[in-house]
PDB file of C-alpha atoms in Angstrom:
ATOM      1  CA  UNK A   1     -24.713  13.222 -31.966  1.00  0.00           C
ATOM      2  CA  UNK A   2     -27.883  13.455 -29.712  1.00  0.00           C
ATOM      3  CA  UNK A   3     -31.392  13.652 -30.918  1.00  0.00           C
ATOM      4  CA  UNK A   4     -32.226  17.327 -30.099  1.00  0.00           C
ATOM      5  CA  UNK A   5     -35.510  15.916 -29.281  1.00  0.00           C
ATOM      6  CA  UNK A   6     -34.219  14.345 -26.252  1.00  0.00           C
ATOM      7  CA  UNK A   7     -32.602  15.408 -23.498  1.00  0.00           C
ATOM      8  CA  UNK A   8     -29.166  15.190 -23.333  1.00  0.00           C
ATOM      9  CA  UNK A   9     -27.214  12.809 -20.794  1.00  0.00           C
ATOM     10  CA  UNK A  10     -24.850  14.266 -17.782  1.00  0.00           C
ATOM     11  CA  UNK A  11     -21.768  14.016 -18.840  1.00  0.00           C
ATOM     12  CA  UNK A  12     -19.298  13.619 -15.506  1.00  0.00           C
ATOM     13  CA  UNK A  13     -15.309  15.061 -15.743  1.00  0.00           C
ATOM     14  CA  UNK A  14     -12.609  14.618 -13.080  1.00  0.00           C
ATOM     15  CA  UNK A  15     -11.066  16.923 -12.739  1.00  0.00           C
ATOM     16  CA  UNK A  16      -7.507  18.291 -11.032  1.00  0.00           C
ATOM     17  CA  UNK A  17      -7.043  19.516  -7.227  1.00  0.00           C
ATOM     18  CA  UNK A  18      -3.545  22.764  -7.688  1.00  0.00           C
ATOM     19  CA  UNK A  19      -2.929  26.219  -6.609  1.00  0.00           C
ATOM     20  CA  UNK A  20      -4.329  28.529  -9.227  1.00  0.00           C
ATOM     21  CA  UNK A  21      -3.010  31.725  -9.999  1.00  0.00           C
ATOM     22  CA  UNK A  22      -6.367  33.352 -11.420  1.00  0.00           C
ATOM     23  CA  UNK A  23      -7.298  37.212 -10.848  1.00  0.00           C
ATOM     24  CA  UNK A  24      -6.173  38.683  -7.170  1.00  0.00           C
ATOM     25  CA  UNK A  25      -5.675  35.110  -6.146  1.00  0.00           C
ATOM     26  CA  UNK A  26      -3.051  32.375  -5.667  1.00  0.00           C
ATOM     27  CA  UNK A  27      -5.451  29.704  -4.403  1.00  0.00           C
ATOM     28  CA  UNK A  28      -5.631  25.348  -4.396  1.00  0.00           C
ATOM     29  CA  UNK A  29      -8.269  25.389  -7.201  1.00  0.00           C
ATOM     30  CA  UNK A  30      -9.926  22.625  -8.494  1.00  0.00           C
ATOM     31  CA  UNK A  31      -9.738  22.856 -12.512  1.00  0.00           C
ATOM     32  CA  UNK A  32      -9.472  21.028 -15.623  1.00  0.00           C
ATOM     33  CA  UNK A  33      -8.775  22.453 -18.866  1.00  0.00           C
ATOM     34  CA  UNK A  34     -11.595  23.870 -20.890  1.00  0.00           C
ATOM     35  CA  UNK A  35     -11.367  21.591 -24.269  1.00  0.00           C
ATOM     36  CA  UNK A  36     -12.785  18.830 -21.678  1.00  0.00           C
ATOM     37  CA  UNK A  37     -16.029  20.744 -21.373  1.00  0.00           C
ATOM     38  CA  UNK A  38     -16.656  21.948 -24.770  1.00  0.00           C
ATOM     39  CA  UNK A  39     -16.242  18.139 -26.883  1.00  0.00           C
ATOM     40  CA  UNK A  40     -18.751  17.477 -24.232  1.00  0.00           C
ATOM     41  CA  UNK A  41     -20.601  19.414 -24.935  1.00  0.00           C
ATOM     42  CA  UNK A  42     -20.072  19.156 -29.229  1.00  0.00           C
ATOM     43  CA  UNK A  43     -20.643  15.803 -29.274  1.00  0.00           C
ATOM     44  CA  UNK A  44     -24.578  16.352 -27.248  1.00  0.00           C
ATOM     45  CA  UNK A  45     -23.992  15.722 -24.157  1.00  0.00           C
ATOM     46  CA  UNK A  46     -23.814  17.619 -20.137  1.00  0.00           C
ATOM     47  CA  UNK A  47     -20.075  18.322 -19.445  1.00  0.00           C
ATOM     48  CA  UNK A  48     -20.304  18.151 -15.087  1.00  0.00           C
ATOM     49  CA  UNK A  49     -16.802  19.311 -13.401  1.00  0.00           C
ATOM     50  CA  UNK A  50     -16.288  15.761 -10.763  1.00  0.00           C
ATOM     51  CA  UNK A  51     -13.386  17.649  -7.691  1.00  0.00           C
ATOM     52  CA  UNK A  52     -11.288  15.362  -6.200  1.00  0.00           C
ATOM     53  CA  UNK A  53     -12.906  15.751  -1.963  1.00  0.00           C
ATOM     54  CA  UNK A  54     -15.181  13.181  -1.920  1.00  0.00           C
ATOM     55  CA  UNK A  55     -15.604   9.733  -1.271  1.00  0.00           C
ATOM     56  CA  UNK A  56     -19.562   9.181  -1.810  1.00  0.00           C
ATOM     57  CA  UNK A  57     -18.313   7.187  -5.365  1.00  0.00           C
ATOM     58  CA  UNK A  58     -21.700   5.840  -5.823  1.00  0.00           C
ATOM     59  CA  UNK A  59     -24.087   8.517  -4.915  1.00  0.00           C
ATOM     60  CA  UNK A  60     -22.047  11.267  -8.046  1.00  0.00           C
ATOM     61  CA  UNK A  61     -22.068   8.060 -10.196  1.00  0.00           C
ATOM     62  CA  UNK A  62     -25.862   8.117 -10.227  1.00  0.00           C
ATOM     63  CA  UNK A  63     -25.797  11.524 -10.778  1.00  0.00           C
ATOM     64  CA  UNK A  64     -23.905  11.433 -14.400  1.00  0.00           C
ATOM     65  CA  UNK A  65     -24.779   9.384 -17.259  1.00  0.00           C
ATOM     66  CA  UNK A  66     -21.209   8.569 -17.946  1.00  0.00           C
ATOM     67  CA  UNK A  67     -17.435   9.484 -17.427  1.00  0.00           C
ATOM     68  CA  UNK A  68     -13.979  10.524 -18.466  1.00  0.00           C
ATOM     69  CA  UNK A  69     -10.949  10.326 -16.374  1.00  0.00           C
ATOM     70  CA  UNK A  70      -8.943  12.774 -17.264  1.00  0.00           C
ATOM     71  CA  UNK A  71      -5.229  13.657 -17.806  1.00  0.00           C
ATOM     72  CA  UNK A  72      -3.093  15.008 -15.712  1.00  0.00           C
ATOM     73  CA  UNK A  73      -0.581  13.341 -12.940  1.00  0.00           C
ATOM     74  CA  UNK A  74       0.826  10.100 -12.480  1.00  0.00           C
ATOM     75  CA  UNK A  75      -0.554   7.057 -10.583  1.00  0.00           C
ATOM     76  CA  UNK A  76       0.987   5.629  -7.912  1.00  0.00           C
ATOM     77  CA  UNK A  77       3.088   2.720  -8.290  1.00  0.00           C
ATOM     78  CA  UNK A  78       2.532   2.157  -4.281  1.00  0.00           C
ATOM     79  CA  UNK A  79      -0.492   1.044  -6.906  1.00  0.00           C
ATOM     80  CA  UNK A  80       1.093  -1.255  -8.932  1.00  0.00           C
ATOM     81  CA  UNK A  81       4.327  -2.997  -6.887  1.00  0.00           C
ATOM     82  CA  UNK A  82       6.393  -1.169  -7.605  1.00  0.00           C
ATOM     83  CA  UNK A  83       9.369   2.688  -6.038  1.00  0.00           C
ATOM     84  CA  UNK A  84       8.930   5.741  -7.555  1.00  0.00           C
ATOM     85  CA  UNK A  85      11.283   6.734 -10.022  1.00  0.00           C
ATOM     86  CA  UNK A  86      12.819   9.627  -9.983  1.00  0.00           C
ATOM     87  CA  UNK A  87      10.969  11.280 -13.531  1.00  0.00           C
ATOM     88  CA  UNK A  88       6.921   9.857 -11.452  1.00  0.00           C
ATOM     89  CA  UNK A  89       5.216  12.874  -9.921  1.00  0.00           C
ATOM     90  CA  UNK A  90       1.428  12.028  -8.295  1.00  0.00           C
ATOM     91  CA  UNK A  91      -1.155  12.504  -6.887  1.00  0.00           C
ATOM     92  CA  UNK A  92      -2.649  10.258  -4.608  1.00  0.00           C
ATOM     93  CA  UNK A  93      -5.778  12.010  -3.652  1.00  0.00           C
ATOM     94  CA  UNK A  94      -7.219  11.918  -6.691  1.00  0.00           C
ATOM     95  CA  UNK A  95      -5.484   8.819  -7.779  1.00  0.00           C
ATOM     96  CA  UNK A  96      -8.295   7.667  -4.633  1.00  0.00           C
ATOM     97  CA  UNK A  97     -11.190   9.377  -6.348  1.00  0.00           C
ATOM     98  CA  UNK A  98     -10.948   7.892  -9.880  1.00  0.00           C
ATOM     99  CA  UNK A  99     -10.497   4.821  -8.407  1.00  0.00           C
ATOM    100  CA  UNK A 100     -13.567   4.474  -6.686  1.00  0.00           C
ATOM    101  CA  UNK A 101     -14.984   6.550  -9.482  1.00  0.00           C
ATOM    102  CA  UNK A 102     -13.869   4.168 -12.153  1.00  0.00           C
ATOM    103  CA  UNK A 103     -16.045   1.357  -9.892  1.00  0.00           C
ATOM    104  CA  UNK A 104     -18.650   2.784  -9.183  1.00  0.00           C
ATOM    105  CA  UNK A 105     -18.557   3.265 -12.934  1.00  0.00           C
ATOM    106  CA  UNK A 106     -17.757  -0.101 -13.998  1.00  0.00           C
ATOM    107  CA  UNK A 107     -20.644  -1.532 -11.369  1.00  0.00           C
ATOM    108  CA  UNK A 108     -24.077   0.720 -12.106  1.00  0.00           C
ATOM    109  CA  UNK A 109     -23.067  -0.331 -16.102  1.00  0.00           C
ATOM    110  CA  UNK A 110     -22.035   3.431 -16.440  1.00  0.00           C
ATOM    111  CA  UNK A 111     -19.863   4.540 -19.985  1.00  0.00           C
ATOM    112  CA  UNK A 112     -15.840   5.480 -19.027  1.00  0.00           C
ATOM    113  CA  UNK A 113     -13.930   7.050 -21.204  1.00  0.00           C
ATOM    114  CA  UNK A 114     -10.074   7.402 -20.244  1.00  0.00           C
ATOM    115  CA  UNK A 115      -7.725   9.854 -21.516  1.00  0.00           C
ATOM    116  CA  UNK A 116      -4.427  10.032 -21.214  1.00  0.00           C
ATOM    117  CA  UNK A 117      -3.600   9.269 -17.608  1.00  0.00           C
ATOM    118  CA  UNK A 118      -7.495   8.217 -17.500  1.00  0.00           C
ATOM    119  CA  UNK A 119      -6.527   4.997 -18.915  1.00  0.00           C
ATOM    120  CA  UNK A 120      -3.264   4.002 -16.861  1.00  0.00           C
ATOM    121  CA  UNK A 121      -5.676   4.228 -13.468  1.00  0.00           C
ATOM    122  CA  UNK A 122      -8.609   2.344 -15.487  1.00  0.00           C
ATOM    123  CA  UNK A 123      -5.517  -0.061 -15.661  1.00  0.00           C
ATOM    124  CA  UNK A 124      -4.231  -0.623 -12.458  1.00  0.00           C
ATOM    125  CA  UNK A 125      -7.370  -0.122 -10.812  1.00  0.00           C
ATOM    126  CA  UNK A 126      -7.829  -3.373 -12.641  1.00  0.00           C
ATOM    127  CA  UNK A 127      -4.036  -4.852 -11.379  1.00  0.00           C
ATOM    128  CA  UNK A 128      -2.185  -3.359 -14.341  1.00  0.00           C
ATOM    129  CA  UNK A 129       1.578  -2.292 -14.569  1.00  0.00           C
ATOM    130  CA  UNK A 130       2.436   0.878 -15.539  1.00  0.00           C
ATOM    131  CA  UNK A 131       6.568   1.735 -17.568  1.00  0.00           C
ATOM    132  CA  UNK A 132       7.785   4.982 -14.904  1.00  0.00           C
ATOM    133  CA  UNK A 133       9.857   6.432 -17.816  1.00  0.00           C
ATOM    134  CA  UNK A 134       9.577   6.693 -22.056  1.00  0.00           C
ATOM    135  CA  UNK A 135      12.032   8.051 -22.444  1.00  0.00           C
ATOM    136  CA  UNK A 136      14.273   5.553 -20.584  1.00  0.00           C
ATOM    137  CA  UNK A 137      12.528   2.496 -22.358  1.00  0.00           C
ATOM    138  CA  UNK A 138      12.361   3.851 -25.953  1.00  0.00           C
ATOM    139  CA  UNK A 139      15.232   6.580 -25.728  1.00  0.00           C
ATOM    140  CA  UNK A 140      13.819   8.649 -27.092  1.00  0.00           C
ATOM    141  CA  UNK A 141      11.205  11.857 -26.173  1.00  0.00           C
ATOM    142  CA  UNK A 142       8.345  11.296 -28.624  1.00  0.00           C
ATOM    143  CA  UNK A 143       5.865  11.146 -26.398  1.00  0.00           C
ATOM    144  CA  UNK A 144       5.987  13.506 -24.749  1.00  0.00           C
ATOM    145  CA  UNK A 145       9.215  16.043 -26.288  1.00  0.00           C
ATOM    146  CA  UNK A 146       8.922  18.949 -23.561  1.00  0.00           C
ATOM    147  CA  UNK A 147       6.805  20.312 -21.173  1.00  0.00           C
ATOM    148  CA  UNK A 148       3.950  22.131 -22.370  1.00  0.00           C
ATOM    149  CA  UNK A 149       4.110  20.963 -26.223  1.00  0.00           C
ATOM    150  CA  UNK A 150       2.650  17.681 -27.664  1.00  0.00           C
ATOM    151  CA  UNK A 151       3.801  15.312 -29.692  1.00  0.00           C
ATOM    152  CA  UNK A 152       2.364  13.688 -32.913  1.00  0.00           C
ATOM    153  CA  UNK A 153       2.304  10.028 -33.093  1.00  0.00           C
ATOM    154  CA  UNK A 154       0.179   7.893 -35.696  1.00  0.00           C
ATOM    155  CA  UNK A 155      -2.336   4.422 -34.462  1.00  0.00           C
ATOM    156  CA  UNK A 156      -2.798   1.136 -35.482  1.00  0.00           C
ATOM    157  CA  UNK A 157      -6.667   0.164 -34.540  1.00  0.00           C
ATOM    158  CA  UNK A 158      -7.324  -3.701 -34.007  1.00  0.00           C
ATOM    159  CA  UNK A 159     -10.084  -4.462 -36.981  1.00  0.00           C
ATOM    160  CA  UNK A 160     -13.207  -5.615 -34.683  1.00  0.00           C
ATOM    161  CA  UNK A 161     -12.970  -3.406 -31.842  1.00  0.00           C
ATOM    162  CA  UNK A 162     -14.275  -0.521 -30.616  1.00  0.00           C
ATOM    163  CA  UNK A 163     -12.392   2.052 -31.091  1.00  0.00           C
ATOM    164  CA  UNK A 164     -11.611   1.081 -34.686  1.00  0.00           C
ATOM    165  CA  UNK A 165     -15.021   0.882 -35.265  1.00  0.00           C
ATOM    166  CA  UNK A 166     -15.564   5.541 -34.022  1.00  0.00           C
ATOM    167  CA  UNK A 167     -12.114   6.210 -35.078  1.00  0.00           C
ATOM    168  CA  UNK A 168     -11.648   3.579 -38.656  1.00  0.00           C
ATOM    169  CA  UNK A 169      -8.436   1.321 -39.089  1.00  0.00           C
ATOM    170  CA  UNK A 170      -5.527   4.518 -38.163  1.00  0.00           C
ATOM    171  CA  UNK A 171      -6.088   8.173 -36.847  1.00  0.00           C
ATOM    172  CA  UNK A 172      -3.835  10.430 -36.175  1.00  0.00           C
ATOM    173  CA  UNK A 173      -3.250  11.974 -32.067  1.00  0.00           C
ATOM    174  CA  UNK A 174      -1.817  14.513 -30.109  1.00  0.00           C
ATOM    175  CA  UNK A 175       0.567  13.027 -27.115  1.00  0.00           C
ATOM    176  CA  UNK A 176       1.693  14.134 -23.732  1.00  0.00           C
ATOM    177  CA  UNK A 177       2.827  10.975 -21.911  1.00  0.00           C
ATOM    178  CA  UNK A 178       6.299  10.266 -20.727  1.00  0.00           C
ATOM    179  CA  UNK A 179       4.493   7.339 -19.002  1.00  0.00           C
ATOM    180  CA  UNK A 180       2.298   3.943 -20.557  1.00  0.00           C
ATOM    181  CA  UNK A 181       0.676   0.615 -19.894  1.00  0.00           C
ATOM    182  CA  UNK A 182       3.208  -2.359 -19.276  1.00  0.00           C
ATOM    183  CA  UNK A 183       0.976  -4.401 -18.231  1.00  0.00           C
ATOM    184  CA  UNK A 184      -2.665  -4.833 -18.843  1.00  0.00           C
ATOM    185  CA  UNK A 185      -5.052  -4.446 -16.012  1.00  0.00           C
ATOM    186  CA  UNK A 186      -7.244  -7.911 -16.142  1.00  0.00           C
ATOM    187  CA  UNK A 187     -10.585  -7.637 -18.561  1.00  0.00           C
ATOM    188  CA  UNK A 188      -8.720  -5.525 -21.382  1.00  0.00           C
ATOM    189  CA  UNK A 189      -7.424  -6.094 -24.205  1.00  0.00           C
ATOM    190  CA  UNK A 190      -5.023  -3.859 -26.379  1.00  0.00           C
ATOM    191  CA  UNK A 191      -7.110  -2.287 -29.350  1.00  0.00           C
ATOM    192  CA  UNK A 192      -4.438   0.056 -30.387  1.00  0.00           C
ATOM    193  CA  UNK A 193      -0.180   0.434 -30.708  1.00  0.00           C
ATOM    194  CA  UNK A 194       1.986   3.412 -31.762  1.00  0.00           C
ATOM    195  CA  UNK A 195       4.637   2.937 -34.435  1.00  0.00           C
ATOM    196  CA  UNK A 196       6.862   1.379 -32.010  1.00  0.00           C
ATOM    197  CA  UNK A 197       4.455  -1.183 -29.977  1.00  0.00           C
ATOM    198  CA  UNK A 198       2.958   1.303 -27.154  1.00  0.00           C
ATOM    199  CA  UNK A 199      -0.404   0.524 -25.583  1.00  0.00           C
ATOM    200  CA  UNK A 200      -1.874   3.942 -26.782  1.00  0.00           C
ATOM    201  CA  UNK A 201      -5.999   2.102 -26.963  1.00  0.00           C
ATOM    202  CA  UNK A 202      -6.887  -0.227 -24.531  1.00  0.00           C
ATOM    203  CA  UNK A 203     -11.132  -1.373 -24.202  1.00  0.00           C
ATOM    204  CA  UNK A 204     -12.650  -3.978 -22.210  1.00  0.00           C
ATOM    205  CA  UNK A 205     -14.990  -5.790 -24.555  1.00  0.00           C
ATOM    206  CA  UNK A 206     -18.465  -6.515 -24.270  1.00  0.00           C
ATOM    207  CA  UNK A 207     -18.923  -2.819 -21.721  1.00  0.00           C
ATOM    208  CA  UNK A 208     -18.261   0.507 -22.865  1.00  0.00           C
ATOM    209  CA  UNK A 209     -15.318   1.111 -21.179  1.00  0.00           C
ATOM    210  CA  UNK A 210     -12.056   2.250 -23.600  1.00  0.00           C
ATOM    211  CA  UNK A 211      -8.822   3.935 -22.625  1.00  0.00           C
ATOM    212  CA  UNK A 212      -6.707   6.103 -24.786  1.00  0.00           C
ATOM    213  CA  UNK A 213      -3.369   7.467 -23.869  1.00  0.00           C
ATOM    214  CA  UNK A 214      -3.723  10.738 -26.352  1.00  0.00           C
ATOM    215  CA  UNK A 215      -5.091  14.332 -25.774  1.00  0.00           C
ATOM    216  CA  UNK A 216      -8.543  13.362 -27.999  1.00  0.00           C
ATOM    217  CA  UNK A 217     -10.074  16.507 -26.258  1.00  0.00           C
ATOM    218  CA  UNK A 218      -7.191  18.524 -28.032  1.00  0.00           C
ATOM    219  CA  UNK A 219      -8.342  18.137 -31.933  1.00  0.00           C
ATOM    220  CA  UNK A 220     -13.049  20.231 -31.026  1.00  0.00           C
ATOM    221  CA  UNK A 221     -12.964  19.397 -34.646  1.00  0.00           C
ATOM    222  CA  UNK A 222     -12.480  15.659 -34.232  1.00  0.00           C
ATOM    223  CA  UNK A 223     -15.015  14.522 -31.274  1.00  0.00           C
ATOM    224  CA  UNK A 224     -15.106  10.793 -32.076  1.00  0.00           C
ATOM    225  CA  UNK A 225     -15.254   9.178 -29.021  1.00  0.00           C
ATOM    226  CA  UNK A 226     -16.302  11.754 -27.092  1.00  0.00           C
ATOM    227  CA  UNK A 227     -19.838  11.903 -29.552  1.00  0.00           C
ATOM    228  CA  UNK A 228     -19.356   7.676 -28.752  1.00  0.00           C
ATOM    229  CA  UNK A 229     -19.288   8.210 -24.790  1.00  0.00           C
ATOM    230  CA  UNK A 230     -21.706  10.785 -25.362  1.00  0.00           C
ATOM    231  CA  UNK A 231     -24.011   8.507 -27.521  1.00  0.00           C
ATOM    232  CA  UNK A 232     -23.651   5.411 -25.151  1.00  0.00           C
ATOM    233  CA  UNK A 233     -25.010   7.148 -22.588  1.00  0.00           C
ATOM    234  CA  UNK A 234     -28.051   8.465 -23.509  1.00  0.00           C
ATOM    235  CA  UNK A 235     -28.488   5.025 -24.552  1.00  0.00           C
ATOM    236  CA  UNK A 236     -27.528   3.372 -21.017  1.00  0.00           C
ATOM    237  CA  UNK A 237     -30.595   5.578 -19.734  1.00  0.00           C
TER     238      UNK A 237
END
């Protein structure tokens, strides 16, 4: 955790642009599950929501100390030269925004944590590909049991990786994804896998560029990944 004697680092959280209902309104909104912000606060950072409405990526990244690419819709398959599977649902505007943020954050040396979709964004941005529908390739729906229902999985982490240094050799996680890494993007290494072989964590050696396929924000009692990001962001200030 960051010392109370220092100014907390500002952590940018990418957000959705979706039709939403609240109070008297049914309107287009920029939004995010609150638990992401709560985890950043518990980890000692200041959360700032980043709506997918700007192309000023360098300016945005210049105002934050670390970046979380959050979960959400599938990455547009044309970005990795595939046709969409019938179960694939996309948000191209958000893709453009997050690919831009990721490139700018890496160029600026800012730490990045990818969550679920965020890992996939990172990998595809680096030339990777995705398996578009795991129930077909694995034969079950373990990783996404039902709509709005998280699955549980045990992830084994690779010794010597950043993920293992943060979480240990094994961690129990909550997951909600029907897609996963097929071919990892250039420079990324797999640092965690589920029992069925699905890549559940990947990272860039030598940089704080770490993605996990599960949803750590769903366990507010365990903010180790967010704390590691916040600490890296503080060190980089």
